[in-house]
PDB file of C-alpha atoms in Angstrom:
ATOM      1  CA  MET A 225      85.596 141.856  97.874  1.00 96.00           C
ATOM      2  CA  ALA A 226      82.210 142.977  99.148  1.00 98.00           C
ATOM      3  CA  VAL A 227      79.455 143.517  96.582  1.00 98.00           C
ATOM      4  CA  ALA A 228      76.054 145.082  97.027  1.00 98.00           C
ATOM      5  CA  ILE A 229      73.294 143.986  94.636  1.00 98.00           C
ATOM      6  CA  THR A 230      70.411 146.169  93.690  1.00 97.00           C
ATOM      7  CA  GLY A 231      67.693 145.805  91.073  1.00 96.00           C
ATOM      8  CA  THR A 232      64.134 146.019  89.966  1.00 95.00           C
ATOM      9  CA  ARG A 233      61.308 144.244  91.735  1.00 92.00           C
ATOM     10  CA  ASP A 234      59.531 143.803  88.391  1.00 92.00           C
ATOM     11  CA  THR A 235      61.114 140.788  86.692  1.00 94.00           C
ATOM     12  CA  ARG A 236      58.052 139.164  85.111  1.00 91.00           C
ATOM     13  CA  HIS A 237      58.942 140.343  81.588  1.00 92.00           C
ATOM     14  CA  ARG A 238      61.718 137.711  81.346  1.00 93.00           C
ATOM     15  CA  GLU A 239      61.948 133.940  82.002  1.00 92.00           C
ATOM     16  CA  GLY A 240      63.897 132.675  84.997  1.00 89.00           C
ATOM     17  CA  THR A 241      66.452 131.013  82.645  1.00 93.00           C
ATOM     18  CA  TRP A 242      67.207 134.446  81.186  1.00 96.00           C
ATOM     19  CA  TYR A 243      68.170 135.760  84.663  1.00 96.00           C
ATOM     20  CA  SER A 244      70.239 132.673  85.432  1.00 95.00           C
ATOM     21  CA  ALA A 245      72.203 133.217  82.243  1.00 96.00           C
ATOM     22  CA  LEU A 246      72.596 136.939  83.104  1.00 97.00           C
ATOM     23  CA  PHE A 247      73.889 136.147  86.575  1.00 97.00           C
ATOM     24  CA  ARG A 248      76.340 133.606  85.227  1.00 96.00           C
ATOM     25  CA  VAL A 249      77.954 136.426  83.242  1.00 97.00           C
ATOM     26  CA  TYR A 250      77.655 139.340  85.691  1.00 97.00           C
ATOM     27  CA  LEU A 251      77.689 137.819  89.190  1.00 97.00           C
ATOM     28  CA  ALA A 252      79.912 134.721  88.755  1.00 95.00           C
ATOM     29  CA  PRO A 253      83.166 136.627  88.245  1.00 95.00           C
ATOM     30  CA  TRP A 254      82.736 138.267  91.672  1.00 96.00           C
ATOM     31  CA  ALA A 255      81.333 135.174  93.473  1.00 96.00           C
ATOM     32  CA  THR A 256      84.548 133.804  94.871  1.00 96.00           C
ATOM     33  CA  GLN A 257      84.757 131.878  98.109  1.00 94.00           C
ATOM     34  CA  ASP A 258      86.109 134.972  99.853  1.00 96.00           C
ATOM     35  CA  ALA A 259      83.437 137.354  98.499  1.00 98.00           C
ATOM     36  CA  GLN A 260      80.651 138.989 100.566  1.00 98.00           C
ATOM     37  CA  PHE A 261      77.363 139.853  98.946  1.00 98.00           C
ATOM     38  CA  TYR A 262      74.788 142.231 100.416  1.00 98.00           C
ATOM     39  CA  ILE A 263      71.297 141.627  99.037  1.00 98.00           C
ATOM     40  CA  GLY A 264      68.171 143.651  99.865  1.00 96.00           C
ATOM     41  CA  GLY A 265      65.777 140.740 100.535  1.00 92.00           C
ATOM     42  CA  ALA A 266      62.944 142.026  98.319  1.00 93.00           C
ATOM     43  CA  LYS A 267      61.156 140.268  95.487  1.00 95.00           C
ATOM     44  CA  GLY A 268      62.498 140.466  91.962  1.00 96.00           C
ATOM     45  CA  ILE A 269      66.220 140.780  91.382  1.00 97.00           C
ATOM     46  CA  ASP A 270      66.971 140.514  95.087  1.00 97.00           C
ATOM     47  CA  SER A 271      65.264 137.119  95.393  1.00 96.00           C
ATOM     48  CA  LEU A 272      66.578 135.861  92.009  1.00 97.00           C
ATOM     49  CA  ALA A 273      70.149 136.851  92.831  1.00 97.00           C
ATOM     50  CA  LEU A 274      69.899 135.334  96.295  1.00 97.00           C
ATOM     51  CA  CYS A 275      68.741 132.014  94.859  1.00 96.00           C
ATOM     52  CA  HIS A 276      71.491 132.085  92.214  1.00 97.00           C
ATOM     53  CA  LEU A 277      74.276 132.892  94.658  1.00 97.00           C
ATOM     54  CA  ALA A 278      73.034 130.361  97.214  1.00 97.00           C
ATOM     55  CA  GLU A 279      73.013 127.596  94.595  1.00 96.00           C
ATOM     56  CA  LYS A 280      76.015 128.479  92.443  1.00 95.00           C
ATOM     57  CA  SER A 281      78.577 130.012  94.804  1.00 96.00           C
ATOM     58  CA  ARG A 282      80.219 129.566  98.158  1.00 96.00           C
ATOM     59  CA  SER A 283      80.324 133.297  98.756  1.00 97.00           C
ATOM     60  CA  ARG A 284      79.107 134.769 102.052  1.00 98.00           C
ATOM     61  CA  ILE A 285      75.583 136.219 101.696  1.00 98.00           C
ATOM     62  CA  THR A 286      74.017 138.849 103.942  1.00 98.00           C
ATOM     63  CA  VAL A 287      70.353 139.741 103.465  1.00 98.00           C
ATOM     64  CA  VAL A 288      69.439 143.208 104.545  1.00 98.00           C
ATOM     65  CA  VAL A 289      65.777 144.251 105.136  1.00 97.00           C
ATOM     66  CA  PRO A 290      64.530 147.681 106.089  1.00 96.00           C
ATOM     67  CA  GLY A 291      62.135 146.347 108.728  1.00 96.00           C
ATOM     68  CA  THR A 292      61.927 142.645 109.466  1.00 96.00           C
ATOM     69  CA  VAL A 293      61.861 139.580 107.235  1.00 96.00           C
ATOM     70  CA  GLU A 294      58.198 139.038 108.197  1.00 95.00           C
ATOM     71  CA  GLN A 295      57.395 142.453 106.611  1.00 94.00           C
ATOM     72  CA  GLN A 296      58.860 141.383 103.226  1.00 92.00           C
ATOM     73  CA  PRO A 297      56.572 140.164 100.390  1.00 91.00           C
ATOM     74  CA  ALA A 298      55.642 136.485 100.639  1.00 93.00           C
ATOM     75  CA  GLU A 299      57.807 135.567  97.653  1.00 92.00           C
ATOM     76  CA  ALA A 300      60.887 137.175  99.247  1.00 94.00           C
ATOM     77  CA  GLN A 301      60.158 135.586 102.682  1.00 95.00           C
ATOM     78  CA  HIS A 302      59.975 132.174 101.004  1.00 96.00           C
ATOM     79  CA  THR A 303      63.284 132.670  99.179  1.00 96.00           C
ATOM     80  CA  ILE A 304      65.018 133.908 102.322  1.00 96.00           C
ATOM     81  CA  GLU A 305      63.701 130.944 104.337  1.00 96.00           C
ATOM     82  CA  GLN A 306      64.744 128.402 101.701  1.00 95.00           C
ATOM     83  CA  CYS A 307      68.258 129.787 101.600  1.00 96.00           C
ATOM     84  CA  ARG A 308      68.445 130.036 105.355  1.00 95.00           C
ATOM     85  CA  ARG A 309      67.418 126.377 105.769  1.00 95.00           C
ATOM     86  CA  ARG A 310      70.135 125.375 103.318  1.00 94.00           C
ATOM     87  CA  GLY A 311      72.656 127.217 105.450  1.00 95.00           C
ATOM     88  CA  ARG A 312      73.483 129.713 102.652  1.00 97.00           C
ATOM     89  CA  ILE A 313      72.677 132.955 104.457  1.00 97.00           C
ATOM     90  CA  ALA A 314      75.490 134.008 106.744  1.00 97.00           C
ATOM     91  CA  GLU A 315      73.499 136.844 108.293  1.00 97.00           C
ATOM     92  CA  ILE A 316      70.236 138.621 108.152  1.00 97.00           C
ATOM     93  CA  VAL A 317      70.301 142.315 109.082  1.00 98.00           C
ATOM     94  CA  ALA A 318      66.907 143.667 110.073  1.00 97.00           C
ATOM     95  CA  LEU A 319      67.150 147.455 110.302  1.00 97.00           C
ATOM     96  CA  ARG A 320      63.751 147.608 112.042  1.00 97.00           C
ATOM     97  CA  ALA A 321      62.530 150.843 110.440  1.00 95.00           C
ATOM     98  CA  PRO A 322      59.397 152.067 112.218  1.00 91.00           C
ATOM     99  CA  GLU A 323      57.598 152.577 108.869  1.00 91.00           C
ATOM    100  CA  LEU A 324      58.322 150.889 105.526  1.00 91.00           C
ATOM    101  CA  ARG A 325      58.331 153.966 103.400  1.00 93.00           C
ATOM    102  CA  THR A 326      60.771 155.291 100.792  1.00 92.00           C
ATOM    103  CA  ALA A 327      63.171 156.574 103.488  1.00 94.00           C
ATOM    104  CA  ALA A 328      63.482 153.072 105.051  1.00 96.00           C
ATOM    105  CA  PHE A 329      64.352 151.504 101.723  1.00 95.00           C
ATOM    106  CA  HIS A 330      66.848 154.216 100.962  1.00 95.00           C
ATOM    107  CA  ALA A 331      68.436 153.707 104.389  1.00 97.00           C
ATOM    108  CA  ARG A 332      68.705 149.947 103.675  1.00 97.00           C
ATOM    109  CA  ASN A 333      70.299 150.639 100.344  1.00 97.00           C
ATOM    110  CA  CYS A 334      72.807 153.103 101.840  1.00 98.00           C
ATOM    111  CA  TRP A 335      73.642 150.555 104.610  1.00 98.00           C
ATOM    112  CA  MET A 336      74.572 148.011 101.946  1.00 98.00           C
ATOM    113  CA  VAL A 337      76.599 150.444  99.764  1.00 98.00           C
ATOM    114  CA  ASP A 338      78.474 151.770 102.833  1.00 98.00           C
ATOM    115  CA  ARG A 339      79.784 148.250 103.482  1.00 98.00           C
ATOM    116  CA  ALA A 340      80.453 147.300  99.882  1.00 98.00           C
ATOM    117  CA  ASP A 341      83.461 147.728  97.665  1.00 98.00           C
ATOM    118  CA  MET A 342      81.299 147.849  94.559  1.00 98.00           C
ATOM    119  CA  VAL A 343      77.623 147.718  93.473  1.00 98.00           C
ATOM    120  CA  ILE A 344      76.040 145.698  90.773  1.00 98.00           C
ATOM    121  CA  GLY A 345      72.734 147.130  89.637  1.00 97.00           C
ATOM    122  CA  PHE A 346      69.991 145.579  87.502  1.00 97.00           C
ATOM    123  CA  PRO A 347      67.661 148.499  86.636  1.00 96.00           C
ATOM    124  CA  LEU A 348      64.420 148.014  84.627  1.00 92.00           C
ATOM    125  CA  THR A 349      64.561 151.446  83.007  1.00 81.00           C
ATOM    126  CA  GLU A 350      66.907 154.241  82.308  1.00 74.00           C
ATOM    127  CA  SER A 351      64.784 156.689  84.232  1.00 70.00           C
ATOM    128  CA  THR A 352      66.150 157.444  87.704  1.00 66.00           C
ATOM    129  CA  GLU A 353      62.858 158.933  88.919  1.00 70.00           C
ATOM    130  CA  GLY A 354      61.396 156.979  91.835  1.00 70.00           C
ATOM    131  CA  SER A 355      63.811 154.105  91.350  1.00 88.00           C
ATOM    132  CA  GLY A 356      65.477 152.553  94.399  1.00 90.00           C
ATOM    133  CA  THR A 357      67.908 150.825  92.087  1.00 95.00           C
ATOM    134  CA  TRP A 358      69.144 154.114  90.634  1.00 95.00           C
ATOM    135  CA  GLN A 359      69.189 155.734  94.045  1.00 95.00           C
ATOM    136  CA  THR A 360      71.498 152.960  95.195  1.00 97.00           C
ATOM    137  CA  LEU A 361      73.717 153.234  92.101  1.00 97.00           C
ATOM    138  CA  ASN A 362      73.874 157.034  92.401  1.00 96.00           C
ATOM    139  CA  TYR A 363      74.807 156.792  96.090  1.00 97.00           C
ATOM    140  CA  ALA A 364      77.642 154.391  95.134  1.00 98.00           C
ATOM    141  CA  ALA A 365      78.806 156.900  92.522  1.00 97.00           C
ATOM    142  CA  TYR A 366      78.633 159.755  95.087  1.00 98.00           C
ATOM    143  CA  LEU A 367      80.993 157.675  97.327  1.00 98.00           C
ATOM    144  CA  GLY A 368      83.329 156.945  94.382  1.00 98.00           C
ATOM    145  CA  LYS A 369      82.564 153.255  94.418  1.00 98.00           C
ATOM    146  CA  PRO A 370      82.642 151.231  91.201  1.00 98.00           C
ATOM    147  CA  ARG A 371      79.266 150.282  89.695  1.00 98.00           C
ATOM    148  CA  LEU A 372      78.388 147.658  87.177  1.00 97.00           C
ATOM    149  CA  ILE A 373      75.065 148.510  85.556  1.00 96.00           C
ATOM    150  CA  VAL A 374      73.204 145.693  83.768  1.00 96.00           C
ATOM    151  CA  PRO A 375      69.825 146.841  82.322  1.00 94.00           C
ATOM    152  CA  VAL A 376      67.140 144.193  82.434  1.00 94.00           C
TER     153      VAL A 376
END
């Protein structure tokens, strides 16, 4: 089973323990030893889910960035480096977009969904306008892939 994770970058409205409990419920059932996770490598849900899966699972983890890891926010770079040093990231895919604009992030999201069997999304709001999380979830729906939507 290959799972793409998408979610809000704004996670400051909840405590870290709240996200840990959420991931135990909604990620753990899919986090088998044979599972593959694709995570976007940004701050927020991406970094929190990466930490959780690196610590609590033996699943294969691939981090996908639209440009390079060095172009990611400092918080995300730190999380990626920590998990890499612990040997928990199987692969980092740097798509090397020439400009980090909306199109580059959408391309990254599509890359992950194209390779996934399902998508788990953690949107902040119900509004789809300007949301990369909803763009990713809607693309999965367009392809007929199952989606698990967990509002945060």
